Amino acid sequence: MLLEVANLTKRFGGLQVLDDVSFALHEGEILGLIGPNGAGKSTLFNLITGVYRPNEGQIRFQGKSLVNLKPHRVCRRGIARTFQLVKIFPSMTVLENVLAGAVYGRSSGRKNALAEARGCLEILNLAEVSDTPAAHLTYSDRRLVEIARAIAAKPRLALLDEPLAGLNPAETEKIMGVIKDIRSLRGISIIWIEHKIDAVFNVCDRIVVLDYGRKIAEGQPREIAAHQKVVEAYLGEPLA
């Protein structure tokens, strides 16, 4: 098992954001994480990556606990992430942004960082804009740069937080292809938060559903699409 989340609970004062959440991720799997706004999805990512500490529960990656590790230590263990709101360095070039991930992630050293960064740009079809300041990119290309920076860290696991948000259908299809390539070309496992449900159901191997901080369902897409609690809490009607 690559990642194990067991009985995870997080409170902010009197507000309980996550309540006894458990699930596991297998090596090479793409796991979708869905649920209404405020369900606790991004908080879960922040717990896995060391931004927050859980009040209760355990997070194990490759059999070792991540609890109490700082974010840069989690990254060095082999977990990289993107953010719901794109976080890149606008004054730096595309290559420089991706190079930051290669240098400070689970890299084999700075000597090989440049080659690693250029390789990631090739995979995401960003090589032609490698010298362009990130501030001059389209919104969808900024999303791609953030994903490239994450995979340049050479993670075993990538956490993608709504990479399709704000994209048109053509851009959505492009990034869906990128997500598949990350696994097939780099062997990276993925947990993917997303509100574009059709995309999640078409790409993910399994799906975990949160509602008000609790896990209400887990299973393959066809099982989730017909799950009564998921339909009531989130989908509104069964998917065809």
mmCIF file of C-alpha atoms in Angstrom:
data_model
loop_
_atom_site.group_PDB
_atom_site.id
_atom_site.type_symbol
_atom_site.label_atom_id
_atom_site.label_comp_id
_atom_site.label_asym_id
_atom_site.label_seq_id
_atom_site.Cartn_x
_atom_site.Cartn_y
_atom_site.Cartn_z
ATOM 1 C CA MET A 1 0.000 0.000 0.000
ATOM 2 C CA LEU A 2 1.446 3.385 -0.981
ATOM 3 C CA LEU A 3 -0.628 5.675 1.275
ATOM 4 C CA GLU A 4 -2.810 4.832 4.265
ATOM 5 C CA VAL A 5 -5.083 7.385 5.934
ATOM 6 C CA ALA A 6 -6.580 6.043 9.155
ATOM 7 C CA ASN A 7 -9.270 7.653 11.335
ATOM 8 C CA LEU A 8 -8.150 11.153 10.373
ATOM 9 C CA THR A 9 -9.834 13.991 12.279
ATOM 10 C CA LYS A 10 -9.190 17.731 12.061
ATOM 11 C CA ARG A 11 -10.822 20.508 14.069
ATOM 12 C CA PHE A 12 -10.347 24.253 13.913
ATOM 13 C CA GLY A 13 -11.621 25.454 17.271
ATOM 14 C CA GLY A 14 -15.193 24.201 17.513
ATOM 15 C CA LEU A 15 -15.442 23.457 13.779
ATOM 16 C CA GLN A 16 -14.847 19.826 12.816
ATOM 17 C CA VAL A 17 -13.608 19.779 9.222
ATOM 18 C CA LEU A 18 -12.691 16.092 8.958
ATOM 19 C CA ASP A 19 -14.243 13.346 11.043
ATOM 20 C CA ASP A 20 -12.719 9.861 11.242
ATOM 21 C CA VAL A 21 -11.738 9.598 7.559
ATOM 22 C CA SER A 22 -9.973 6.419 6.406
ATOM 23 C CA PHE A 23 -8.901 5.186 2.968
ATOM 24 C CA ALA A 24 -5.866 3.725 1.197
ATOM 25 C CA LEU A 25 -4.123 4.300 -2.117
ATOM 26 C CA HIS A 26 -2.495 1.509 -4.102
ATOM 27 C CA GLU A 27 0.717 1.939 -6.073
ATOM 28 C CA GLY A 28 -0.004 3.210 -9.599
ATOM 29 C CA GLU A 29 -3.608 4.140 -8.849
ATOM 30 C CA ILE A 30 -5.522 7.304 -9.740
ATOM 31 C CA LEU A 31 -7.934 8.018 -6.885
ATOM 32 C CA GLY A 32 -10.614 10.678 -7.236
ATOM 33 C CA LEU A 33 -11.634 12.734 -4.217
ATOM 34 C CA ILE A 34 -15.003 14.407 -4.647
ATOM 35 C CA GLY A 35 -17.684 16.078 -2.568
ATOM 36 C CA PRO A 36 -19.474 19.400 -2.107
ATOM 37 C CA ASN A 37 -17.614 22.619 -1.338
ATOM 38 C CA GLY A 38 -16.558 22.614 2.307
ATOM 39 C CA ALA A 39 -16.471 18.812 2.516
ATOM 40 C CA GLY A 40 -12.857 18.848 3.720
ATOM 41 C CA LYS A 41 -11.038 17.809 0.532
ATOM 42 C CA SER A 42 -8.317 20.478 0.486
ATOM 43 C CA THR A 43 -7.924 20.174 4.254
ATOM 44 C CA LEU A 44 -7.159 16.496 3.705
ATOM 45 C CA PHE A 45 -4.412 17.457 1.231
ATOM 46 C CA ASN A 46 -3.028 19.941 3.759
ATOM 47 C CA LEU A 47 -2.886 17.202 6.379
ATOM 48 C CA ILE A 48 -1.117 14.757 4.068
ATOM 49 C CA THR A 49 1.467 17.370 3.057
ATOM 50 C CA GLY A 50 2.197 18.610 6.569
ATOM 51 C CA VAL A 51 0.588 22.039 6.331
ATOM 52 C CA TYR A 52 -1.775 21.034 9.166
ATOM 53 C CA ARG A 53 -1.437 18.472 11.933
ATOM 54 C CA PRO A 54 -4.337 16.120 12.592
ATOM 55 C CA ASN A 55 -6.119 16.158 15.938
ATOM 56 C CA GLU A 56 -6.509 12.400 15.663
ATOM 57 C CA GLY A 57 -5.571 9.656 13.263
ATOM 58 C CA GLN A 58 -2.593 8.519 11.257
ATOM 59 C CA ILE A 59 -1.130 9.081 7.784
ATOM 60 C CA ARG A 60 1.385 6.524 6.510
ATOM 61 C CA PHE A 61 3.311 6.736 3.267
ATOM 62 C CA GLN A 62 5.247 3.637 2.199
ATOM 63 C CA GLY A 63 4.668 2.322 5.697
ATOM 64 C CA LYS A 64 6.109 5.348 7.531
ATOM 65 C CA SER A 65 4.171 8.035 9.399
ATOM 66 C CA LEU A 66 3.920 11.535 7.904
ATOM 67 C CA VAL A 67 2.362 13.075 11.013
ATOM 68 C CA ASN A 68 4.418 15.989 12.407
ATOM 69 C CA LEU A 69 6.660 16.182 9.326
ATOM 70 C CA LYS A 70 7.095 19.650 7.822
ATOM 71 C CA PRO A 71 5.934 20.147 4.200
ATOM 72 C CA HIS A 72 9.452 20.102 2.688
ATOM 73 C CA ARG A 73 10.150 16.815 4.467
ATOM 74 C CA VAL A 74 6.939 15.334 3.083
ATOM 75 C CA CYS A 75 8.026 16.430 -0.391
ATOM 76 C CA ARG A 76 11.412 14.791 0.053
ATOM 77 C CA ARG A 77 9.618 11.586 1.069
ATOM 78 C CA GLY A 78 7.998 11.573 -2.369
ATOM 79 C CA ILE A 79 4.720 13.538 -2.269
ATOM 80 C CA ALA A 80 4.171 16.621 -4.440
ATOM 81 C CA ARG A 81 1.052 18.715 -4.933
ATOM 82 C CA THR A 82 -0.718 21.448 -6.862
ATOM 83 C CA PHE A 83 -3.149 23.964 -5.417
ATOM 84 C CA GLN A 84 -6.771 24.955 -5.968
ATOM 85 C CA LEU A 85 -5.576 28.494 -6.741
ATOM 86 C CA VAL A 86 -2.545 28.278 -9.029
ATOM 87 C CA LYS A 87 0.678 28.999 -7.130
ATOM 88 C CA ILE A 88 3.574 29.679 -9.487
ATOM 89 C CA PHE A 89 6.339 32.288 -9.522
ATOM 90 C CA PRO A 90 5.082 34.839 -12.093
ATOM 91 C CA SER A 91 8.353 36.730 -12.557
ATOM 92 C CA MET A 92 10.315 33.519 -13.226
ATOM 93 C CA THR A 93 10.390 31.713 -16.555
ATOM 94 C CA VAL A 94 8.540 28.464 -17.133
ATOM 95 C CA LEU A 95 11.810 26.540 -16.933
ATOM 96 C CA GLU A 96 12.825 28.273 -13.709
ATOM 97 C CA ASN A 97 9.479 27.421 -12.120
ATOM 98 C CA VAL A 98 9.830 23.749 -12.994
ATOM 99 C CA LEU A 99 13.497 23.737 -12.031
ATOM 100 C CA ALA A 100 12.474 24.755 -8.506
ATOM 101 C CA GLY A 101 10.577 21.486 -8.183
ATOM 102 C CA ALA A 102 13.506 19.480 -9.542
ATOM 103 C CA VAL A 103 16.021 21.095 -7.185
ATOM 104 C CA TYR A 104 14.027 20.972 -3.960
ATOM 105 C CA GLY A 105 12.040 17.786 -4.434
ATOM 106 C CA ARG A 106 13.080 14.131 -4.269
ATOM 107 C CA SER A 107 15.797 14.778 -6.846
ATOM 108 C CA SER A 108 19.045 12.944 -7.338
ATOM 109 C CA GLY A 109 20.827 16.277 -6.937
ATOM 110 C CA ARG A 110 21.180 19.659 -8.556
ATOM 111 C CA LYS A 111 23.480 18.231 -11.197
ATOM 112 C CA ASN A 112 20.573 16.401 -12.822
ATOM 113 C CA ALA A 113 17.864 18.963 -11.988
ATOM 114 C CA LEU A 114 18.036 20.833 -15.285
ATOM 115 C CA ALA A 115 17.648 17.665 -17.340
ATOM 116 C CA GLU A 116 14.754 16.579 -15.098
ATOM 117 C CA ALA A 117 13.006 19.938 -15.510
ATOM 118 C CA ARG A 118 13.408 19.913 -19.299
ATOM 119 C CA GLY A 119 12.069 16.380 -19.444
ATOM 120 C CA CYS A 120 8.934 17.424 -17.550
ATOM 121 C CA LEU A 121 8.408 20.346 -19.932
ATOM 122 C CA GLU A 122 8.544 17.918 -22.856
ATOM 123 C CA ILE A 123 5.929 15.634 -21.302
ATOM 124 C CA LEU A 124 3.542 18.545 -20.760
ATOM 125 C CA ASN A 125 4.270 20.161 -24.164
ATOM 126 C CA LEU A 126 5.720 23.283 -22.552
ATOM 127 C CA ALA A 127 9.209 23.159 -24.080
ATOM 128 C CA GLU A 128 8.424 25.900 -26.613
ATOM 129 C CA VAL A 129 7.574 28.370 -23.842
ATOM 130 C CA SER A 130 10.378 27.351 -21.464
ATOM 131 C CA ASP A 131 11.951 30.842 -21.562
ATOM 132 C CA THR A 132 8.639 32.711 -21.233
ATOM 133 C CA PRO A 133 7.899 34.486 -17.926
ATOM 134 C CA ALA A 134 5.096 32.597 -16.223
ATOM 135 C CA ALA A 135 3.091 35.825 -15.871
ATOM 136 C CA HIS A 136 2.664 35.897 -19.670
ATOM 137 C CA LEU A 137 1.072 32.452 -19.926
ATOM 138 C CA THR A 138 -2.574 31.602 -20.425
ATOM 139 C CA TYR A 139 -4.427 30.344 -17.376
ATOM 140 C CA SER A 140 -4.435 26.754 -18.645
ATOM 141 C CA ASP A 141 -0.685 26.832 -19.290
ATOM 142 C CA ARG A 142 -0.111 28.134 -15.773
ATOM 143 C CA ARG A 143 -1.962 25.041 -14.565
ATOM 144 C CA LEU A 144 0.365 22.910 -16.660
ATOM 145 C CA VAL A 145 3.445 24.652 -15.255
ATOM 146 C CA GLU A 146 2.287 23.913 -11.724
ATOM 147 C CA ILE A 147 1.767 20.243 -12.611
ATOM 148 C CA ALA A 148 5.181 20.128 -14.324
ATOM 149 C CA ARG A 149 6.827 21.606 -11.229
ATOM 150 C CA ALA A 150 5.158 18.942 -9.086
ATOM 151 C CA ILE A 151 6.302 16.010 -11.218
ATOM 152 C CA ALA A 152 9.814 17.499 -11.529
ATOM 153 C CA ALA A 153 10.146 16.783 -7.812
ATOM 154 C CA LYS A 154 10.119 13.077 -8.826
ATOM 155 C CA PRO A 155 7.268 12.128 -6.487
ATOM 156 C CA ARG A 156 5.805 8.700 -5.951
ATOM 157 C CA LEU A 157 2.461 10.428 -5.286
ATOM 158 C CA ALA A 158 1.013 13.620 -6.793
ATOM 159 C CA LEU A 159 -1.909 15.431 -5.149
ATOM 160 C CA LEU A 160 -3.836 17.463 -7.731
ATOM 161 C CA ASP A 161 -6.265 20.044 -6.331
ATOM 162 C CA GLU A 162 -8.900 20.932 -8.958
ATOM 163 C CA PRO A 163 -6.556 21.135 -11.979
ATOM 164 C CA LEU A 164 -9.550 21.546 -14.318
ATOM 165 C CA ALA A 165 -11.075 24.532 -12.508
ATOM 166 C CA GLY A 166 -11.830 27.411 -14.853
ATOM 167 C CA LEU A 167 -10.860 25.548 -18.031
ATOM 168 C CA ASN A 168 -12.870 25.248 -21.245
ATOM 169 C CA PRO A 169 -13.673 21.814 -22.761
ATOM 170 C CA ALA A 170 -10.576 21.696 -24.992
ATOM 171 C CA GLU A 171 -8.290 22.670 -22.118
ATOM 172 C CA THR A 172 -10.027 20.147 -19.885
ATOM 173 C CA GLU A 173 -9.373 17.338 -22.362
ATOM 174 C CA LYS A 174 -5.728 18.393 -22.613
ATOM 175 C CA ILE A 175 -5.113 18.224 -18.869
ATOM 176 C CA MET A 176 -7.048 14.969 -18.544
ATOM 177 C CA GLY A 177 -4.554 13.550 -21.045
ATOM 178 C CA VAL A 178 -1.684 14.959 -19.008
ATOM 179 C CA ILE A 179 -2.991 13.258 -15.853
ATOM 180 C CA LYS A 180 -3.074 9.917 -17.658
ATOM 181 C CA ASP A 181 0.452 10.506 -19.009
ATOM 182 C CA ILE A 182 1.824 11.288 -15.559
ATOM 183 C CA ARG A 183 0.898 7.786 -14.495
ATOM 184 C CA SER A 184 1.760 5.945 -17.689
ATOM 185 C CA LEU A 185 5.061 7.713 -18.450
ATOM 186 C CA ARG A 186 6.320 8.425 -14.929
ATOM 187 C CA GLY A 187 4.589 5.754 -12.852
ATOM 188 C CA ILE A 188 3.267 8.380 -10.447
ATOM 189 C CA SER A 189 0.215 7.569 -8.331
ATOM 190 C CA ILE A 190 -2.371 10.338 -8.091
ATOM 191 C CA ILE A 191 -5.074 11.629 -5.759
ATOM 192 C CA TRP A 192 -7.237 14.084 -7.658
ATOM 193 C CA ILE A 193 -9.717 16.582 -6.191
ATOM 194 C CA GLU A 194 -12.182 17.697 -8.843
ATOM 195 C CA HIS A 195 -15.688 19.069 -9.350
ATOM 196 C CA LYS A 196 -15.916 18.113 -13.038
ATOM 197 C CA ILE A 197 -17.462 14.773 -12.289
ATOM 198 C CA ASP A 198 -17.512 13.384 -15.843
ATOM 199 C CA ALA A 199 -13.726 13.806 -16.019
ATOM 200 C CA VAL A 200 -13.201 12.064 -12.684
ATOM 201 C CA PHE A 201 -15.450 9.164 -13.625
ATOM 202 C CA ASN A 202 -13.654 8.725 -16.963
ATOM 203 C CA VAL A 203 -10.088 8.758 -15.592
ATOM 204 C CA CYS A 204 -10.040 7.499 -12.001
ATOM 205 C CA ASP A 205 -9.704 3.880 -10.908
ATOM 206 C CA ARG A 206 -11.526 4.496 -7.625
ATOM 207 C CA ILE A 207 -13.301 7.393 -5.961
ATOM 208 C CA VAL A 208 -13.667 8.534 -2.349
ATOM 209 C CA VAL A 209 -16.584 10.835 -1.523
ATOM 210 C CA LEU A 210 -16.595 13.277 1.403
ATOM 211 C CA ASP A 211 -19.582 15.158 2.789
ATOM 212 C CA TYR A 212 -19.403 17.430 5.838
ATOM 213 C CA GLY A 213 -15.985 16.015 6.658
ATOM 214 C CA ARG A 214 -17.024 12.363 6.658
ATOM 215 C CA LYS A 215 -16.408 9.671 4.070
ATOM 216 C CA ILE A 216 -19.788 8.592 2.752
ATOM 217 C CA ALA A 217 -18.669 6.291 -0.063
ATOM 218 C CA GLU A 218 -15.674 4.634 -1.674
ATOM 219 C CA GLY A 219 -15.510 2.465 -4.764
ATOM 220 C CA GLN A 220 -15.154 2.247 -8.513
ATOM 221 C CA PRO A 221 -16.798 4.987 -10.626
ATOM 222 C CA ARG A 222 -19.791 2.859 -11.614
ATOM 223 C CA GLU A 223 -20.456 2.058 -7.952
ATOM 224 C CA ILE A 224 -20.173 5.702 -6.882
ATOM 225 C CA ALA A 225 -22.473 6.856 -9.698
ATOM 226 C CA ALA A 226 -25.255 4.638 -8.338
ATOM 227 C CA HIS A 227 -24.585 5.161 -4.629
ATOM 228 C CA GLN A 228 -27.705 6.603 -3.028
ATOM 229 C CA LYS A 229 -25.913 8.739 -0.426
ATOM 230 C CA VAL A 230 -23.649 10.246 -3.091
ATOM 231 C CA VAL A 231 -26.597 11.025 -5.331
ATOM 232 C CA GLU A 232 -28.413 12.735 -2.472
ATOM 233 C CA ALA A 233 -25.418 14.678 -1.148
ATOM 234 C CA TYR A 234 -23.625 15.650 -4.332
ATOM 235 C CA LEU A 235 -24.617 14.336 -7.750
ATOM 236 C CA GLY A 236 -28.293 15.253 -7.600
ATOM 237 C CA GLU A 237 -29.189 12.416 -9.960
ATOM 238 C CA PRO A 238 -27.537 9.157 -11.005
ATOM 239 C CA LEU A 239 -25.019 9.504 -13.830
ATOM 240 C CA ALA A 240 -25.968 7.781 -17.036
#
